[in-house]
Amino acid sequence: SERRKKAFFSYGEQMNIYTYQKDPATTLTSDDMIRSSLRAYNREARLGLGDSFVHELPILRTAKGKPYIEGNPIHFSLSHSGNLMVCAVGKKEIGIDVQHIRHARTIEVAQRFFSPEESDYVNLNGEEGFFELWSRKEAFVKYIGEGISYGFQNFTLVQKGRIVDRIEKPTFCQFQMIPLGPEVKCCICTRKRERIWIKKL
């Protein structure tokens, strides 16, 4: 039978990325997705956390909108685009973002929100380049817990015409693109490169 999980990047501590494809009859909420992902990670990583941790403790939000559970030993980050939901779970801080490549006013948006170097990159690489940059930027602001209000102009991910895989300012972190399909850009941001497992819920 087809394997339900795929691993790549064989270094760092294991992080899992759970994916879920919604259909019109699905009522799965963001909190449901978080709880399902935490329950699966607790079991698969053999953390031994009680069921009450997943089912009973409230999912809270910071003032910037980052979800968390009080006293939670697991880090997680959630994103969705269209009917696709993704949740990254691990033992270290993480930010994730997913974007379907679609028609958009990419040049206008890039000129408004991106650095000049990034705008030039989008001008040359079109919608695919735009959404790869946008997913990386969203993953970063989630990683630092600030959200999009932090300002995408405060950091650049293009140097000498190429997207970089890590930055040192405003904080050191690394980016890994997650292969979820030809029309999807998904990125995680972490302190160091991690061993990633992709799993379907």
Tab-separated table of N, CA, C and O in Angstrom, residues 4-75:
chain	number	residue	atom	x	y	z
A	4	ARG	N	1.871	6.527	3.931
A	4	ARG	CA	1.159	7.758	4.268
A	4	ARG	C	2.097	8.850	4.745
A	4	ARG	O	1.678	9.949	5.033
A	5	LYS	N	3.362	8.528	4.872
A	5	LYS	CA	4.272	9.552	5.371
A	5	LYS	C	5.529	9.584	4.519
A	5	LYS	O	5.942	8.589	3.966
A	6	LYS	N	6.141	10.739	4.451
A	6	LYS	CA	7.348	10.925	3.660
A	6	LYS	C	8.320	11.774	4.463
A	6	LYS	O	7.939	12.783	5.033
A	7	ALA	N	9.568	11.360	4.510
A	7	ALA	CA	10.568	12.104	5.265
A	7	ALA	C	11.572	12.731	4.308
A	7	ALA	O	11.871	12.191	3.263
A	8	PHE	N	12.095	13.881	4.682
A	8	PHE	CA	13.197	14.482	3.954
A	8	PHE	C	13.983	15.344	4.923
A	8	PHE	O	13.511	15.660	6.004
A	9	PHE	N	15.219	15.685	4.569
A	9	PHE	CA	16.150	16.397	5.452
A	9	PHE	C	16.486	15.530	6.674
A	9	PHE	O	15.726	15.437	7.618
A	10	SER	N	17.630	14.896	6.644
A	10	SER	CA	17.969	13.905	7.666
A	10	SER	C	18.845	14.476	8.769
A	10	SER	O	19.840	13.902	9.157
A	11	TYR	N	18.477	15.632	9.295
A	11	TYR	CA	19.242	16.205	10.390
A	11	TYR	C	18.299	17.004	11.265
A	11	TYR	O	17.175	17.307	10.907
A	12	GLY	N	18.788	17.359	12.471
A	12	GLY	CA	17.952	18.093	13.406
A	12	GLY	C	16.932	17.188	14.078
A	12	GLY	O	16.845	15.994	13.821
A	13	GLU	N	16.142	17.774	14.972
A	13	GLU	CA	15.101	17.015	15.638
A	13	GLU	C	13.882	16.888	14.736
A	13	GLU	O	13.624	17.733	13.894
A	14	GLN	N	13.142	15.798	14.934
A	14	GLN	CA	12.003	15.554	14.071
A	14	GLN	C	10.876	16.548	14.313
A	14	GLN	O	10.504	16.831	15.442
A	15	MET	N	10.359	17.076	13.227
A	15	MET	CA	9.132	17.864	13.240
A	15	MET	C	8.169	17.219	12.266
A	15	MET	O	8.587	16.720	11.217
A	16	ASN	N	6.895	17.210	12.598
A	16	ASN	CA	5.872	16.651	11.718
A	16	ASN	C	5.030	17.767	11.128
A	16	ASN	O	4.704	18.735	11.810
A	17	ILE	N	4.666	17.600	9.874
A	17	ILE	CA	3.728	18.504	9.234
A	17	ILE	C	2.501	17.692	8.840
A	17	ILE	O	2.599	16.737	8.053
A	18	TYR	N	1.372	18.039	9.423
A	18	TYR	CA	0.118	17.344	9.159
A	18	TYR	C	-0.686	18.139	8.140
A	18	TYR	O	-0.806	19.369	8.257
A	19	THR	N	-1.220	17.446	7.148
A	19	THR	CA	-2.001	18.092	6.100
A	19	THR	C	-3.418	17.536	6.104
A	19	THR	O	-3.647	16.374	6.447
A	20	TYR	N	-4.350	18.384	5.711
A	20	TYR	CA	-5.750	17.960	5.650
A	20	TYR	C	-6.443	18.685	4.511
A	20	TYR	O	-6.372	19.918	4.421
A	21	GLN	N	-7.086	17.925	3.637
A	21	GLN	CA	-7.833	18.488	2.515
A	21	GLN	C	-9.312	18.546	2.891
A	21	GLN	O	-9.949	17.506	3.080
A	22	LYS	N	-9.855	19.740	3.003
A	22	LYS	CA	-11.257	19.889	3.351
A	22	LYS	C	-12.133	19.674	2.121
A	22	LYS	O	-11.715	19.921	1.005
A	23	ASP	N	-13.358	19.223	2.348
A	23	ASP	CA	-14.362	19.174	1.293
A	23	ASP	C	-15.532	20.052	1.723
A	23	ASP	O	-15.579	20.520	2.861
A	24	PRO	N	-16.495	20.319	0.828
A	24	PRO	CA	-17.575	21.249	1.174
A	24	PRO	C	-18.367	20.862	2.417
A	24	PRO	O	-18.951	21.730	3.071
A	25	ALA	N	-18.387	19.563	2.764
A	25	ALA	CA	-19.162	19.123	3.924
A	25	ALA	C	-18.349	19.159	5.215
A	25	ALA	O	-18.876	18.895	6.289
A	26	THR	N	-17.061	19.504	5.125
A	26	THR	CA	-16.189	19.487	6.296
A	26	THR	C	-16.453	20.677	7.205
A	26	THR	O	-16.591	21.802	6.735
A	27	THR	N	-16.511	20.407	8.497
A	27	THR	CA	-16.694	21.480	9.479
A	27	THR	C	-15.467	21.606	10.375
A	27	THR	O	-15.540	22.196	11.438
A	28	LEU	N	-14.349	21.038	9.951
A	28	LEU	CA	-13.134	21.080	10.753
A	28	LEU	C	-12.670	22.517	10.942
A	28	LEU	O	-12.464	23.246	9.973
A	29	THR	N	-12.515	22.931	12.192
A	29	THR	CA	-12.058	24.285	12.498
A	29	THR	C	-10.543	24.306	12.673
A	29	THR	O	-9.891	23.262	12.731
A	30	SER	N	-9.993	25.503	12.798
A	30	SER	CA	-8.559	25.630	13.053
A	30	SER	C	-8.175	24.936	14.351
A	30	SER	O	-7.149	24.232	14.420
A	31	ASP	N	-8.987	25.103	15.400
A	31	ASP	CA	-8.685	24.457	16.676
A	31	ASP	C	-8.782	22.940	16.560
A	31	ASP	O	-7.994	22.210	17.178
A	32	ASP	N	-9.736	22.441	15.771
A	32	ASP	CA	-9.833	20.996	15.544
A	32	ASP	C	-8.555	20.480	14.884
A	32	ASP	O	-8.040	19.412	15.243
A	33	MET	N	-8.061	21.222	13.913
A	33	MET	CA	-6.849	20.823	13.205
A	33	MET	C	-5.664	20.798	14.160
A	33	MET	O	-4.834	19.874	14.126
A	34	ILE	N	-5.562	21.809	15.014
A	34	ILE	CA	-4.473	21.849	15.983
A	34	ILE	C	-4.549	20.647	16.921
A	34	ILE	O	-3.548	19.952	17.159
A	35	ARG	N	-5.721	20.375	17.457
A	35	ARG	CA	-5.872	19.269	18.407
A	35	ARG	C	-5.589	17.920	17.749
A	35	ARG	O	-4.927	17.064	18.342
A	36	SER	N	-6.072	17.725	16.537
A	36	SER	CA	-5.807	16.468	15.827
A	36	SER	C	-4.312	16.283	15.590
A	36	SER	O	-3.768	15.182	15.727
A	37	SER	N	-3.637	17.372	15.234
A	37	SER	CA	-2.196	17.306	14.981
A	37	SER	C	-1.418	17.040	16.261
A	37	SER	O	-0.485	16.221	16.289
A	38	LEU	N	-1.790	17.710	17.356
A	38	LEU	CA	-1.106	17.488	18.631
A	38	LEU	C	-1.326	16.070	19.129
A	38	LEU	O	-0.408	15.438	19.670
A	39	ARG	N	-2.539	15.569	18.958
A	39	ARG	CA	-2.830	14.202	19.393
A	39	ARG	C	-1.969	13.204	18.614
A	39	ARG	O	-1.392	12.270	19.194
A	40	ALA	N	-1.868	13.402	17.290
A	40	ALA	CA	-1.061	12.504	16.471
A	40	ALA	C	0.418	12.598	16.840
A	40	ALA	O	1.108	11.580	16.960
A	41	TYR	N	0.915	13.819	17.049
A	41	TYR	CA	2.334	13.990	17.387
A	41	TYR	C	2.649	13.389	18.762
A	41	TYR	O	3.699	12.761	18.951
A	42	ASN	N	1.762	13.579	19.712
A	42	ASN	CA	1.944	13.009	21.047
A	42	ASN	C	2.107	11.490	20.961
A	42	ASN	O	2.972	10.901	21.628
A	43	ARG	N	1.281	10.877	20.117
A	43	ARG	CA	1.349	9.419	19.956
A	43	ARG	C	2.592	8.998	19.179
A	43	ARG	O	3.313	8.088	19.597
A	44	GLU	N	2.868	9.672	18.066
A	44	GLU	CA	3.959	9.250	17.191
A	44	GLU	C	5.332	9.539	17.784
A	44	GLU	O	6.281	8.794	17.555
A	45	ALA	N	5.453	10.641	18.540
A	45	ALA	CA	6.730	10.974	19.174
A	45	ALA	C	6.861	10.353	20.562
A	45	ALA	O	7.874	10.552	21.229
A	46	ARG	N	5.811	9.631	20.978
A	46	ARG	CA	5.812	8.927	22.271
A	46	ARG	C	6.137	9.874	23.423
A	46	ARG	O	6.995	9.589	24.268
A	47	LEU	N	5.422	10.986	23.460
A	47	LEU	CA	5.661	11.981	24.510
A	47	LEU	C	5.006	11.607	25.826
A	47	LEU	O	5.391	12.104	26.874
A	48	GLY	N	3.969	10.776	25.769
A	48	GLY	CA	3.318	10.322	26.992
A	48	GLY	C	2.449	11.365	27.667
A	48	GLY	O	2.169	11.263	28.865
A	49	LEU	N	2.005	12.367	26.916
A	49	LEU	CA	1.112	13.376	27.488
A	49	LEU	C	-0.300	12.802	27.588
A	49	LEU	O	-0.746	12.069	26.708
A	50	GLY	N	-1.010	13.134	28.641
A	50	GLY	CA	-2.355	12.609	28.841
A	50	GLY	C	-3.339	13.154	27.832
A	50	GLY	O	-3.119	14.192	27.209
A	51	ASP	N	-4.461	12.440	27.657
A	51	ASP	CA	-5.487	12.879	26.721
A	51	ASP	C	-6.042	14.255	27.080
A	51	ASP	O	-6.458	15.012	26.201
A	52	SER	N	-6.046	14.574	28.372
A	52	SER	CA	-6.601	15.863	28.794
A	52	SER	C	-5.800	17.023	28.219
A	52	SER	O	-6.337	18.111	27.975
A	53	PHE	N	-4.525	16.790	27.978
A	53	PHE	CA	-3.679	17.838	27.405
A	53	PHE	C	-4.206	18.265	26.042
A	53	PHE	O	-4.248	19.444	25.709
A	54	VAL	N	-4.604	17.291	25.254
A	54	VAL	CA	-5.070	17.574	23.903
A	54	VAL	C	-6.539	17.967	23.875
A	54	VAL	O	-6.936	18.890	23.171
A	55	HIS	N	-7.359	17.309	24.667
A	55	HIS	CA	-8.806	17.459	24.535
A	55	HIS	C	-9.405	18.553	25.414
A	55	HIS	O	-10.434	19.126	25.064
A	56	GLU	N	-8.789	18.853	26.545
A	56	GLU	CA	-9.453	19.699	27.523
A	56	GLU	C	-8.837	21.087	27.685
A	56	GLU	O	-9.553	22.053	27.933
A	57	LEU	N	-7.522	21.207	27.582
A	57	LEU	CA	-6.904	22.508	27.789
A	57	LEU	C	-7.260	23.454	26.647
A	57	LEU	O	-7.252	23.063	25.478
A	58	PRO	N	-7.571	24.708	26.960
A	58	PRO	CA	-8.002	25.639	25.903
A	58	PRO	C	-6.850	26.063	25.002
A	58	PRO	O	-5.703	26.194	25.438
A	59	ILE	N	-7.175	26.266	23.729
A	59	ILE	CA	-6.219	26.846	22.793
A	59	ILE	C	-6.385	28.356	22.854
A	59	ILE	O	-7.451	28.887	22.544
A	60	LEU	N	-5.335	29.031	23.297
A	60	LEU	CA	-5.373	30.476	23.500
A	60	LEU	C	-4.686	31.186	22.333
A	60	LEU	O	-4.030	30.550	21.499
A	61	ARG	N	-4.823	32.490	22.260
A	61	ARG	CA	-4.146	33.308	21.257
A	61	ARG	C	-3.414	34.456	21.933
A	61	ARG	O	-3.950	35.049	22.877
A	62	THR	N	-2.207	34.734	21.461
A	62	THR	CA	-1.497	35.904	21.947
A	62	THR	C	-2.148	37.158	21.364
A	62	THR	O	-3.026	37.087	20.506
A	63	ALA	N	-1.687	38.315	21.827
A	63	ALA	CA	-2.218	39.574	21.303
A	63	ALA	C	-1.979	39.702	19.793
A	63	ALA	O	-2.716	40.398	19.099
A	64	LYS	N	-0.961	39.010	19.282
A	64	LYS	CA	-0.653	39.039	17.854
A	64	LYS	C	-1.352	37.917	17.089
A	64	LYS	O	-1.167	37.774	15.875
A	65	GLY	N	-2.138	37.074	17.799
A	65	GLY	CA	-2.910	36.032	17.135
A	65	GLY	C	-2.260	34.674	17.070
A	65	GLY	O	-2.809	33.750	16.459
A	66	LYS	N	-1.082	34.488	17.691
A	66	LYS	CA	-0.399	33.193	17.641
A	66	LYS	C	-1.081	32.213	18.599
A	66	LYS	O	-1.223	32.497	19.788
A	67	PRO	N	-1.532	31.045	18.123
A	67	PRO	CA	-2.196	30.082	19.010
A	67	PRO	C	-1.195	29.359	19.904
A	67	PRO	O	-0.069	29.066	19.491
A	68	TYR	N	-1.605	29.054	21.132
A	68	TYR	CA	-0.754	28.296	22.052
A	68	TYR	C	-1.622	27.652	23.116
A	68	TYR	O	-2.804	28.002	23.290
A	69	ILE	N	-1.037	26.695	23.823
A	69	ILE	CA	-1.680	26.061	24.973
A	69	ILE	C	-0.813	26.329	26.189
A	69	ILE	O	0.400	26.101	26.162
A	70	GLU	N	-1.405	26.812	27.259
A	70	GLU	CA	-0.656	27.153	28.471
A	70	GLU	C	0.095	25.929	28.983
A	70	GLU	O	-0.457	24.844	29.124
A	71	GLY	N	1.406	26.116	29.229
A	71	GLY	CA	2.225	25.015	29.727
A	71	GLY	C	2.536	23.964	28.680
A	71	GLY	O	2.983	22.868	29.017
A	72	ASN	N	2.334	24.296	27.426
A	72	ASN	CA	2.499	23.343	26.333
A	72	ASN	C	3.981	23.053	26.068
A	72	ASN	O	4.743	23.968	25.774
A	73	PRO	N	4.403	21.776	26.146
A	73	PRO	CA	5.794	21.444	25.825
A	73	PRO	C	6.028	21.265	24.332
A	73	PRO	O	7.157	21.034	23.904
A	74	ILE	N	4.967	21.378	23.527
A	74	ILE	CA	5.069	21.187	22.084
A	74	ILE	C	4.826	22.523	21.383
A	74	ILE	O	3.938	23.276	21.751
A	75	HIS	N	5.624	22.797	20.374
A	75	HIS	CA	5.427	23.989	19.564
A	75	HIS	C	4.634	23.629	18.308
A	75	HIS	O	4.813	22.546	17.744
